[in-house]
CSV table of C-alpha atoms in Angstrom, one decimal:
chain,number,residue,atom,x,y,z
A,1418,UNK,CA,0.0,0.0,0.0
A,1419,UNK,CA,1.3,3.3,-0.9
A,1420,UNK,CA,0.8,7.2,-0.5
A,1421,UNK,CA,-1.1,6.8,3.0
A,1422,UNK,CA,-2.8,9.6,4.3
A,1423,UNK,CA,-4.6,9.2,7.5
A,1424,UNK,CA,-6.6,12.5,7.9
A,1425,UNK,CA,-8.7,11.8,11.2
A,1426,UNK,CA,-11.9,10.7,10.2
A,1427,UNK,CA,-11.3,10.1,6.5
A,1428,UNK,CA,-9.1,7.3,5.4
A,1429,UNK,CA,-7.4,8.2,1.8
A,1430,UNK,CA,-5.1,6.3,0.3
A,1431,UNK,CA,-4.0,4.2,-2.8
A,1432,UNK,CA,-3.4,0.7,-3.2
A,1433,UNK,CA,-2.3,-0.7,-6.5
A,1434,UNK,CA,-4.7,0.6,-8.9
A,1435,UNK,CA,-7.2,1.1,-6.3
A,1436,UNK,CA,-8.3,4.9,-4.4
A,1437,UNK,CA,-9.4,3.7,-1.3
A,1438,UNK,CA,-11.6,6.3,1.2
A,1439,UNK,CA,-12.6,4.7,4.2
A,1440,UNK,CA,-15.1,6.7,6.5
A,1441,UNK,CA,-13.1,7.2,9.8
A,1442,UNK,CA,-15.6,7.6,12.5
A,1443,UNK,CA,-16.6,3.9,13.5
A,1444,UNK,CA,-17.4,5.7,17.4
A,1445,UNK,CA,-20.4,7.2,15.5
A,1446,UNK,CA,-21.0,4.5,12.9
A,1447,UNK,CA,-18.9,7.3,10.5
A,1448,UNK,CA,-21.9,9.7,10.7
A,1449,UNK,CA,-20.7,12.2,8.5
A,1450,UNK,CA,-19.7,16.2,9.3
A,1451,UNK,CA,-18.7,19.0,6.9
A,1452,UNK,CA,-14.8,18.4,7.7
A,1453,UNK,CA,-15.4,14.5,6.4
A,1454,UNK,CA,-17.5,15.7,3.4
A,1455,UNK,CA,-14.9,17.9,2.3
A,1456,UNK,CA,-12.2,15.7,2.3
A,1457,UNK,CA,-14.1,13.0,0.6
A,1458,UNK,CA,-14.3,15.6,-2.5
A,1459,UNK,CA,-11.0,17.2,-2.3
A,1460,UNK,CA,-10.2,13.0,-3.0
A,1461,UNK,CA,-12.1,12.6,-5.5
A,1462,UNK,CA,-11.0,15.8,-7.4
A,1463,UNK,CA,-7.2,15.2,-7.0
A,1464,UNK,CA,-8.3,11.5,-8.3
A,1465,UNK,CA,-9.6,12.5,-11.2
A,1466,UNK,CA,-7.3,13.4,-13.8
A,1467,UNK,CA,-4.6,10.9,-11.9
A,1468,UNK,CA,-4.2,8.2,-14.3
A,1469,UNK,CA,-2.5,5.8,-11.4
A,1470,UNK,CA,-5.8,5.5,-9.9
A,1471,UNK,CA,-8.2,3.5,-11.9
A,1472,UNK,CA,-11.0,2.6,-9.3
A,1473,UNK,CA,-12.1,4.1,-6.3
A,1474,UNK,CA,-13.8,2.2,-3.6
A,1475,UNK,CA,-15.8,3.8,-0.6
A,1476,UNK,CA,-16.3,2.3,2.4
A,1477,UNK,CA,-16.5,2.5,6.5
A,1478,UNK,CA,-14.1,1.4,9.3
A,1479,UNK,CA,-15.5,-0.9,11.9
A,1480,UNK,CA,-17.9,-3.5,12.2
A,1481,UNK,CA,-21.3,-1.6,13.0
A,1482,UNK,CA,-21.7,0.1,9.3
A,1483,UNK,CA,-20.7,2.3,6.5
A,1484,UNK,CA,-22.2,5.3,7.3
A,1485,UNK,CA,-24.9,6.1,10.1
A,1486,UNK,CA,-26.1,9.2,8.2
A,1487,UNK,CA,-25.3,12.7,8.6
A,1488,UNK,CA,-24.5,14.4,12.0
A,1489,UNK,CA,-28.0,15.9,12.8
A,1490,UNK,CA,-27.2,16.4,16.4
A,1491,UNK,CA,-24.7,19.5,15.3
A,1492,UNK,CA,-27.1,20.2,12.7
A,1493,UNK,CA,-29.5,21.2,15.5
A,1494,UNK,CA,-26.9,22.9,17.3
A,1495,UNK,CA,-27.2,25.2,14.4
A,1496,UNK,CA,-30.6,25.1,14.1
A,1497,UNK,CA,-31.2,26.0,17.9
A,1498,UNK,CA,-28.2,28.8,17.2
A,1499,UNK,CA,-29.7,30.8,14.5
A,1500,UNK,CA,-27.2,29.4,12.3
A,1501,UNK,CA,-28.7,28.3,9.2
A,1502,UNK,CA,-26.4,29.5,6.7
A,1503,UNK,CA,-24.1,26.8,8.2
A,1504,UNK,CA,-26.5,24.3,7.5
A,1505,UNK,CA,-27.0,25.4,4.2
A,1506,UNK,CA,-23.8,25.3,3.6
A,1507,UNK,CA,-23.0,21.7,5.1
A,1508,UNK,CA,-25.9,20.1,2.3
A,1509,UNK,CA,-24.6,22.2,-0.3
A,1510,UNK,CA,-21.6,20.6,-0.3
A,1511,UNK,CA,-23.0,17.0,0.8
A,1512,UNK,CA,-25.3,17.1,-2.2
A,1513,UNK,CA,-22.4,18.7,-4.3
A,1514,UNK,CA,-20.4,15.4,-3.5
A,1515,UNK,CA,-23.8,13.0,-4.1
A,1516,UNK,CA,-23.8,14.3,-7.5
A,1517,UNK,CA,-19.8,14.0,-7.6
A,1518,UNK,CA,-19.9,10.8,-7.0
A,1519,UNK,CA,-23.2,9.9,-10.1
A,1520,UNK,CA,-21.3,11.9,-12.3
A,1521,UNK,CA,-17.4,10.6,-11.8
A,1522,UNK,CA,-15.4,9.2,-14.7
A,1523,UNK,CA,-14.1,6.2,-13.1
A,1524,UNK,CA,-15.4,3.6,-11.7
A,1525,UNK,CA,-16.5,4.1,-8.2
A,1526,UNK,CA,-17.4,0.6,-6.3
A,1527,UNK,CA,-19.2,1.5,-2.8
A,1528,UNK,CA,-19.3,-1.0,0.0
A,1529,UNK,CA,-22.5,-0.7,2.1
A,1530,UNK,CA,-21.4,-3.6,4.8
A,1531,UNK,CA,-23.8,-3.0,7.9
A,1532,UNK,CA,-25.4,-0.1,8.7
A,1533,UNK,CA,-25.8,2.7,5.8
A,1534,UNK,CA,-28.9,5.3,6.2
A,1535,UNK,CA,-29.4,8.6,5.2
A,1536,UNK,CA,-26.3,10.4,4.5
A,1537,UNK,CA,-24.8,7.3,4.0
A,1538,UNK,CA,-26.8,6.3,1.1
A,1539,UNK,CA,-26.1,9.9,-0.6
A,1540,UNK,CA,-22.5,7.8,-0.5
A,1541,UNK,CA,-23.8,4.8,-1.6
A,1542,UNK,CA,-26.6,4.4,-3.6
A,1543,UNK,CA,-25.0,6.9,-6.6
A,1544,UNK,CA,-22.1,5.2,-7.5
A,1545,UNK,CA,-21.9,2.8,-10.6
A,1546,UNK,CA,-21.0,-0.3,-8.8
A,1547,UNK,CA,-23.2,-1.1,-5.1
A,1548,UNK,CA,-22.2,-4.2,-3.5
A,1549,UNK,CA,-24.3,-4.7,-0.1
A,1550,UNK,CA,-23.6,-7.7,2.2
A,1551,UNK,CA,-25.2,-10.3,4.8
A,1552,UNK,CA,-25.3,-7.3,7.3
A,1553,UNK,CA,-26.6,-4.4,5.4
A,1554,UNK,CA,-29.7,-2.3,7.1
A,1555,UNK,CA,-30.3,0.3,4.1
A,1556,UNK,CA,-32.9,3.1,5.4
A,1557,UNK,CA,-33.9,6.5,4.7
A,1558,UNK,CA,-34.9,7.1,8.2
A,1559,UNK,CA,-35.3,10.3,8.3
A,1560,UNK,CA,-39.4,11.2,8.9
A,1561,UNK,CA,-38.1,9.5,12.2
A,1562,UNK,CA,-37.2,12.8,12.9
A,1563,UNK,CA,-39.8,14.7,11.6
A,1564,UNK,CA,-37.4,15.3,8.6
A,1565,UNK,CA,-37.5,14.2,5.0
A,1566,UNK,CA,-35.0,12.0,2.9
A,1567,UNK,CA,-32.0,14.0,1.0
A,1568,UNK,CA,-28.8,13.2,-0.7
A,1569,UNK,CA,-30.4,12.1,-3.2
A,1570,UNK,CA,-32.3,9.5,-1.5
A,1571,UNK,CA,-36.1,10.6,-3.6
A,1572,UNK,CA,-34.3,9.7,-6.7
A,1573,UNK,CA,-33.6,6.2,-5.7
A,1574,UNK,CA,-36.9,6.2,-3.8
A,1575,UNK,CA,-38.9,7.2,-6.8
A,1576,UNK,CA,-37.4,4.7,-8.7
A,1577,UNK,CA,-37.8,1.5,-7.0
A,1578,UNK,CA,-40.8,-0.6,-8.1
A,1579,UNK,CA,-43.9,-0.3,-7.8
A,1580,UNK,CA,-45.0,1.7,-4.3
A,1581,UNK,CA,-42.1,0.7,-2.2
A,1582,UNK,CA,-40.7,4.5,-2.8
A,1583,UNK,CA,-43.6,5.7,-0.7
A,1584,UNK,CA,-43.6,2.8,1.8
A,1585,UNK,CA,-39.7,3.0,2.8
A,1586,UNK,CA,-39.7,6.8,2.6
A,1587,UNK,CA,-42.7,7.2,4.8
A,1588,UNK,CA,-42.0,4.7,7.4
A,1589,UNK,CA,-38.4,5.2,7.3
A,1590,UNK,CA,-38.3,0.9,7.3
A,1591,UNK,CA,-35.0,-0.8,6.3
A,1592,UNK,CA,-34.1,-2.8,3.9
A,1593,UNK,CA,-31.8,-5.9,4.3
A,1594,UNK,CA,-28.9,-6.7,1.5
A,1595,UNK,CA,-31.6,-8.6,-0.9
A,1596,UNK,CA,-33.8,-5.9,-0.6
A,1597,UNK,CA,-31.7,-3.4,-1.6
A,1598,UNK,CA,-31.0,-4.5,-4.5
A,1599,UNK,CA,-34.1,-5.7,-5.3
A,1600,UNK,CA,-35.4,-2.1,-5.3
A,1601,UNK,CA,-32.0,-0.7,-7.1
A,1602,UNK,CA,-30.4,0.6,-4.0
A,1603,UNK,CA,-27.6,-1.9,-5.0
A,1604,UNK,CA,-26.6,-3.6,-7.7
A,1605,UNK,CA,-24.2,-7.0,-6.4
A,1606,UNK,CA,-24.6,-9.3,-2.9
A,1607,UNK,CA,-21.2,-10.0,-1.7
A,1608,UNK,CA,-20.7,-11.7,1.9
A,1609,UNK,CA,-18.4,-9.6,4.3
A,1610,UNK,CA,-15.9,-12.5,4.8
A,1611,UNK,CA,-15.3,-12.0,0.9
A,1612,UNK,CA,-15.1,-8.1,0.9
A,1613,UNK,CA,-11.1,-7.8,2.2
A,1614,UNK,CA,-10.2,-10.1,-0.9
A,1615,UNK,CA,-12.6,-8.7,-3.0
A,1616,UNK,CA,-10.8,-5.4,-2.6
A,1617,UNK,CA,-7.6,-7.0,-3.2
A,1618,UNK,CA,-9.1,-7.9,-6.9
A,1619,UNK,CA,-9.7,-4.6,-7.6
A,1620,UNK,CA,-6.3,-3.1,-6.6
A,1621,UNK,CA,-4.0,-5.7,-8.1
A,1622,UNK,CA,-6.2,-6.9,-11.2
A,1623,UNK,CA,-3.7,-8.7,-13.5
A,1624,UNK,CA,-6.2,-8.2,-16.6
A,1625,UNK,CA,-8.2,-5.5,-18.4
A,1626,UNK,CA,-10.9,-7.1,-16.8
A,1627,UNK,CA,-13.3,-4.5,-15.5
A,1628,UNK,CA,-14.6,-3.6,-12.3
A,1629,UNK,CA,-17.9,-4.6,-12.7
A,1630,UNK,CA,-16.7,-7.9,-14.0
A,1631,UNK,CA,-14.0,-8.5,-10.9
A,1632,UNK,CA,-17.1,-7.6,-8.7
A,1633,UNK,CA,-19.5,-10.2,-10.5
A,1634,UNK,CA,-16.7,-13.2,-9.2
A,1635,UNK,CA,-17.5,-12.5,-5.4
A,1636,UNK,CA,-21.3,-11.6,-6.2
A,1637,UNK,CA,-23.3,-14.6,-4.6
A,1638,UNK,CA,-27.3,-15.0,-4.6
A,1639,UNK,CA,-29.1,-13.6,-1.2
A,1640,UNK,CA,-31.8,-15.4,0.3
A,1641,UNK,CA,-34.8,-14.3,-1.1
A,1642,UNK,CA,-36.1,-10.7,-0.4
A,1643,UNK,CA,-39.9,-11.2,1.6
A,1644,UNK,CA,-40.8,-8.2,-0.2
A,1645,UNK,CA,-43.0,-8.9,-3.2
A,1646,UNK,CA,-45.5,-10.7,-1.0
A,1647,UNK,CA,-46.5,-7.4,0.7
A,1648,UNK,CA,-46.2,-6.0,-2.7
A,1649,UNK,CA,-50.1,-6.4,-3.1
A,1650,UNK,CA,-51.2,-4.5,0.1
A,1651,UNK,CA,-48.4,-1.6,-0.4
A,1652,UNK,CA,-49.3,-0.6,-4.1
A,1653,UNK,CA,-52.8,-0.2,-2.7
A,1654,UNK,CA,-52.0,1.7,0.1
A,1655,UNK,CA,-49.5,4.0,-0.8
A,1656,UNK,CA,-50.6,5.1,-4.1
A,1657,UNK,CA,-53.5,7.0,-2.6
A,1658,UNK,CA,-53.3,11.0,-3.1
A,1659,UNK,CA,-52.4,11.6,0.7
A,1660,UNK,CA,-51.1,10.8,3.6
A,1661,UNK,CA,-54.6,10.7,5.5
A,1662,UNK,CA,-55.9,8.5,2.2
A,1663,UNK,CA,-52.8,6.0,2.7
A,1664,UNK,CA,-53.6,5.7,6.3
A,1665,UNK,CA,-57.2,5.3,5.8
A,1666,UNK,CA,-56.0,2.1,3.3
A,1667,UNK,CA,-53.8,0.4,5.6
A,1668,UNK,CA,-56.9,0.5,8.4
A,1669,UNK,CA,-59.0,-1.1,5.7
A,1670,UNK,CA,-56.7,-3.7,5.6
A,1671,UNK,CA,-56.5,-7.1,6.9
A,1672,UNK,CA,-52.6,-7.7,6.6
A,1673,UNK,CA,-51.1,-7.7,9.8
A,1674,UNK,CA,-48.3,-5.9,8.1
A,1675,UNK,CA,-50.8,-3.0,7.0
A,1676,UNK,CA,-51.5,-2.6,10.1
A,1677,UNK,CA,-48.0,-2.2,11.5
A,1678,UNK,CA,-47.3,0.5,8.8
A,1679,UNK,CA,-50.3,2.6,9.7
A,1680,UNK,CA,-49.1,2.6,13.4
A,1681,UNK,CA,-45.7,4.0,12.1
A,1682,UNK,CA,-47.3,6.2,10.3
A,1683,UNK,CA,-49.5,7.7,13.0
A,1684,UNK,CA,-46.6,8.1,15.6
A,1685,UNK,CA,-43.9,10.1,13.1
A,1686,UNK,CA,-44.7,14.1,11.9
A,1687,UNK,CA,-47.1,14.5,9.7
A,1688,UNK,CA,-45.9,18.0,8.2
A,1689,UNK,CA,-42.6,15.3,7.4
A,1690,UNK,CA,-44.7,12.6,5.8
A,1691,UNK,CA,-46.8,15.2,3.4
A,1692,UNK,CA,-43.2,16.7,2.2
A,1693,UNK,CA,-41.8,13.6,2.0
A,1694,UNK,CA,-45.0,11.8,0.0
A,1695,UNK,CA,-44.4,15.2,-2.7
A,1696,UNK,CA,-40.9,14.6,-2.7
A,1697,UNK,CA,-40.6,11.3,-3.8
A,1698,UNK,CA,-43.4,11.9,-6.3
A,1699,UNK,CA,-41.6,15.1,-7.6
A,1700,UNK,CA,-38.9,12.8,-7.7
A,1701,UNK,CA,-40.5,10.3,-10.5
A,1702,UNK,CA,-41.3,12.8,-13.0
A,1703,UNK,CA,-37.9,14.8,-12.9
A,1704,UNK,CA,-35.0,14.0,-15.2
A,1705,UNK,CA,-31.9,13.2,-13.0
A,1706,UNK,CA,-30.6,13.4,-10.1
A,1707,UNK,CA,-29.5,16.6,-9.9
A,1708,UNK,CA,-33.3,18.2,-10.2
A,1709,UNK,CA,-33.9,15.7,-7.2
A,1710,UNK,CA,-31.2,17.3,-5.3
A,1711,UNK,CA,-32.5,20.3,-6.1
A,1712,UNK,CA,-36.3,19.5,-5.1
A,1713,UNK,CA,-34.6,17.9,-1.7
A,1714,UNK,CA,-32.6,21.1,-1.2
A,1715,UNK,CA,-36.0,23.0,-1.1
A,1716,UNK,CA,-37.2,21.1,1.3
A,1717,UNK,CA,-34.7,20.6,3.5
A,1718,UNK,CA,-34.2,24.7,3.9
A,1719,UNK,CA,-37.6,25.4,4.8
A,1720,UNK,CA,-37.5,22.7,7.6
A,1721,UNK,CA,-34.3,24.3,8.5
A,1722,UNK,CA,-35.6,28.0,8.3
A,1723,UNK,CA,-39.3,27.8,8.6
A,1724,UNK,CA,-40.6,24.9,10.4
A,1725,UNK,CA,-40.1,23.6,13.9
A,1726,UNK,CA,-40.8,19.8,13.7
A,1727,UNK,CA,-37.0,18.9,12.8
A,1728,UNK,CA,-35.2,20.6,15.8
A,1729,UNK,CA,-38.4,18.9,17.9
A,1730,UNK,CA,-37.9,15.4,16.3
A,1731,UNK,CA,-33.9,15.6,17.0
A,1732,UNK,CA,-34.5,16.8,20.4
A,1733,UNK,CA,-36.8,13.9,21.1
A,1734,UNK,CA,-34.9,10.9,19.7
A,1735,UNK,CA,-31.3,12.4,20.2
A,1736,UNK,CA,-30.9,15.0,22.3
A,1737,UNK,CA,-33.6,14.9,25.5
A,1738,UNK,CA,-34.3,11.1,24.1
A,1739,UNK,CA,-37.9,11.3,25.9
A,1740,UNK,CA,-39.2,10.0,22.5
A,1741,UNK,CA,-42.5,12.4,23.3
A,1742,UNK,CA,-42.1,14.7,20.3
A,1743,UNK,CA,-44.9,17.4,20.0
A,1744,UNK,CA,-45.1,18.0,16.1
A,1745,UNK,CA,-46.9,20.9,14.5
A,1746,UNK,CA,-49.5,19.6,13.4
A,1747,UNK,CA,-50.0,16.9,16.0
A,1748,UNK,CA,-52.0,14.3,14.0
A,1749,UNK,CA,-52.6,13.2,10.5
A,1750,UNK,CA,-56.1,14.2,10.5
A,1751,UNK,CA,-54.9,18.2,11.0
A,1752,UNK,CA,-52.7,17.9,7.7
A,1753,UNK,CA,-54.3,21.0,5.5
A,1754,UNK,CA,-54.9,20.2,1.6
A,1755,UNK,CA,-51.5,19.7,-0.7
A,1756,UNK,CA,-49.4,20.4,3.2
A,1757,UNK,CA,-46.4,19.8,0.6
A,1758,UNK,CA,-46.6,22.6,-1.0
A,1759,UNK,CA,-44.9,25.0,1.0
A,1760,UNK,CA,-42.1,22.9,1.3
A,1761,UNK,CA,-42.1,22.1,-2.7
A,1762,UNK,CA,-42.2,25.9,-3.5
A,1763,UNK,CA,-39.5,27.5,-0.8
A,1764,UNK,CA,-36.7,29.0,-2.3
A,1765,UNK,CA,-33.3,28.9,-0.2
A,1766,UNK,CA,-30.7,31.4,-1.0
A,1767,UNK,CA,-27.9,30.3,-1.6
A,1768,UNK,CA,-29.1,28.3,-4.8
A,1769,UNK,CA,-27.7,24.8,-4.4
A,1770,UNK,CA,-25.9,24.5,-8.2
């Protein structure tokens, strides 16, 4: 291994052929902050034009995930502090890097081995070769926290078949290794005990071979994903106009698993389900991922700037942890007519591109 640069909570280095950036946090699960998404594209930059580095792989350090997501308790620190342009500025550059990574010329092979939500799929889920494993919990989590998914996550929500866009970006619900890639959050299986060697392939290829191709020879078939046998019940349900018409579905319902989902779906913030429900559907009509960075970007400022249910949703699950949030509105029922809209038609300053 050669040119080793270990820059606290980044990992960058080369190995062979291989760029190797390692998320350096594993305290946190590598939840990312501004300083580790800067140095992830000042990486990529200098890797560009190098013609020594022919494949980049991303990945985490530790055994508990990739990437946790992004650091929301600072982010309400900001919040809480008036501080918004910070904020701003921190997902300008996150989503700046999301679209870094769609758009780069080589190959870039991301490893999401254990846990890898939010922020972490912004790393993830964009690059041209995904490879999940035995341990992978994939989530968009974030109407946990009276939020709404970003980094790109409405793209890859919109896209997955059928209504299981709605479904995982409502709930927040995660998805194991076959059901990632079953809805195109990934693209190969590899077991974990396979990954260390599976690195080593890319690095020291002896062959033009390709990555994709070197990736295909550790690729092994999952167990089945359960998914397409609530596929019935979650088309029906979450392709009604609403929120309040979803939830009236699942009651009508006699799956168990409807059931389940409506109770998920009355505890989190409604205001965050009603963005998040526009988002993704914003999201399957636009014509890459940039426009849905864009159309996250929106919606993300006004929660920063102009409503309260994100600082109450981190202060209830993170910072006070008495899990008693008081959102605004409190219930479902109180939603007013297209409550998406505001969100939807906000316009932050700065612009994100």
């Amino acid at each position: 291994m050669t040119d080793s640069l270990d820059v606290s909570r980044v990992l960058v280095r080369t190995d062979g052929a291989l760029g190797r950036l390692t998320l350096n946090r594993p305290e946190a699960i590598n939840a990312l902050d501004f300083g580790m998404v800067r140095l992830l594209a000042e990486a990529l930059e200098a890797w560009r034009d190098d013609t020594d580095v022919q494949i980049v792989v991303i990945d985490g350090a530790g055994e508990r995930g990739m990437c946790a997501g992004g650091d929301v308790r600072g982010l309400h620190a900001q919040i809480v502090a008036g501080h918004a342009d910070e904020a701003a500025e921190f997902f300008r550059a996150e989503y700046a890097l999301n679209a870094m990574i769609a758009e780069y010329p080589k190959p870039i092979v991301s490893i999401a081995d254990g846990i890898t939500m939010g922020g972490g799929v912004g790393l993830s889920g964009h690059a041209s070769i995904r490879v999940v494993t035995e341990r992978s919990k994939i989530a968009m989590p974030e109407t946990r926290i009276g939020f709404t998914p970003d980094v790109g996550g409405t793209w890859l929500l919109a896209r997955a078949p059928g209504r299981f866009g709605e479904y995982f970006g409502l709930t927040g619900g995660t998805m194991d290794g076959a059901d990632a890639v079953l809805l195109g959050f990934a693209d190969h299986f590899v077991p974990s005990d396979r990954l260390d060697a599976l690195r080593e392939a890319l690095a020291y290829r002896a062959d033009p071979t390709g990555p994709a191709e070197i990736v295909l020879l550790f690729d092994e078939t999952p167990e089945p994903s359960a998914l397409p046998e609530s596929r019935g019940w979650i088309d029906e349900a979450f392709s009604a106009d609403t929120v309040a018409g979803i939830l009236e579905r699942l009651h009508a319902h006699d799956a168990p698993e409807a059931a389940a989902a409506a109770e998920v779906l009355e505890s989190l913030a409604p205001t965050g389900l009603a963005v998040t429900l526009d988002a993704v559907r914003e999201a399957r009509e636009l014509p890459g991922l940039r426009a849905a960075l864009e159309g996250e970007y929106r919606r993300v400022m006004w929660f920063v700037t102009r409503h309260p249910d994100l600082v109450e949703g981190i202060r209830a699950q993170l910072i006070d942890k008495d899990r008693n949030p008081r959102w605004d509105p409190a219930s479902i029922a109180d939603l007013p007519a297209d409550a998406g809209s505001g969100a939807r038609e906000f316009v932050p300053e700065p612009r994100l591109f």
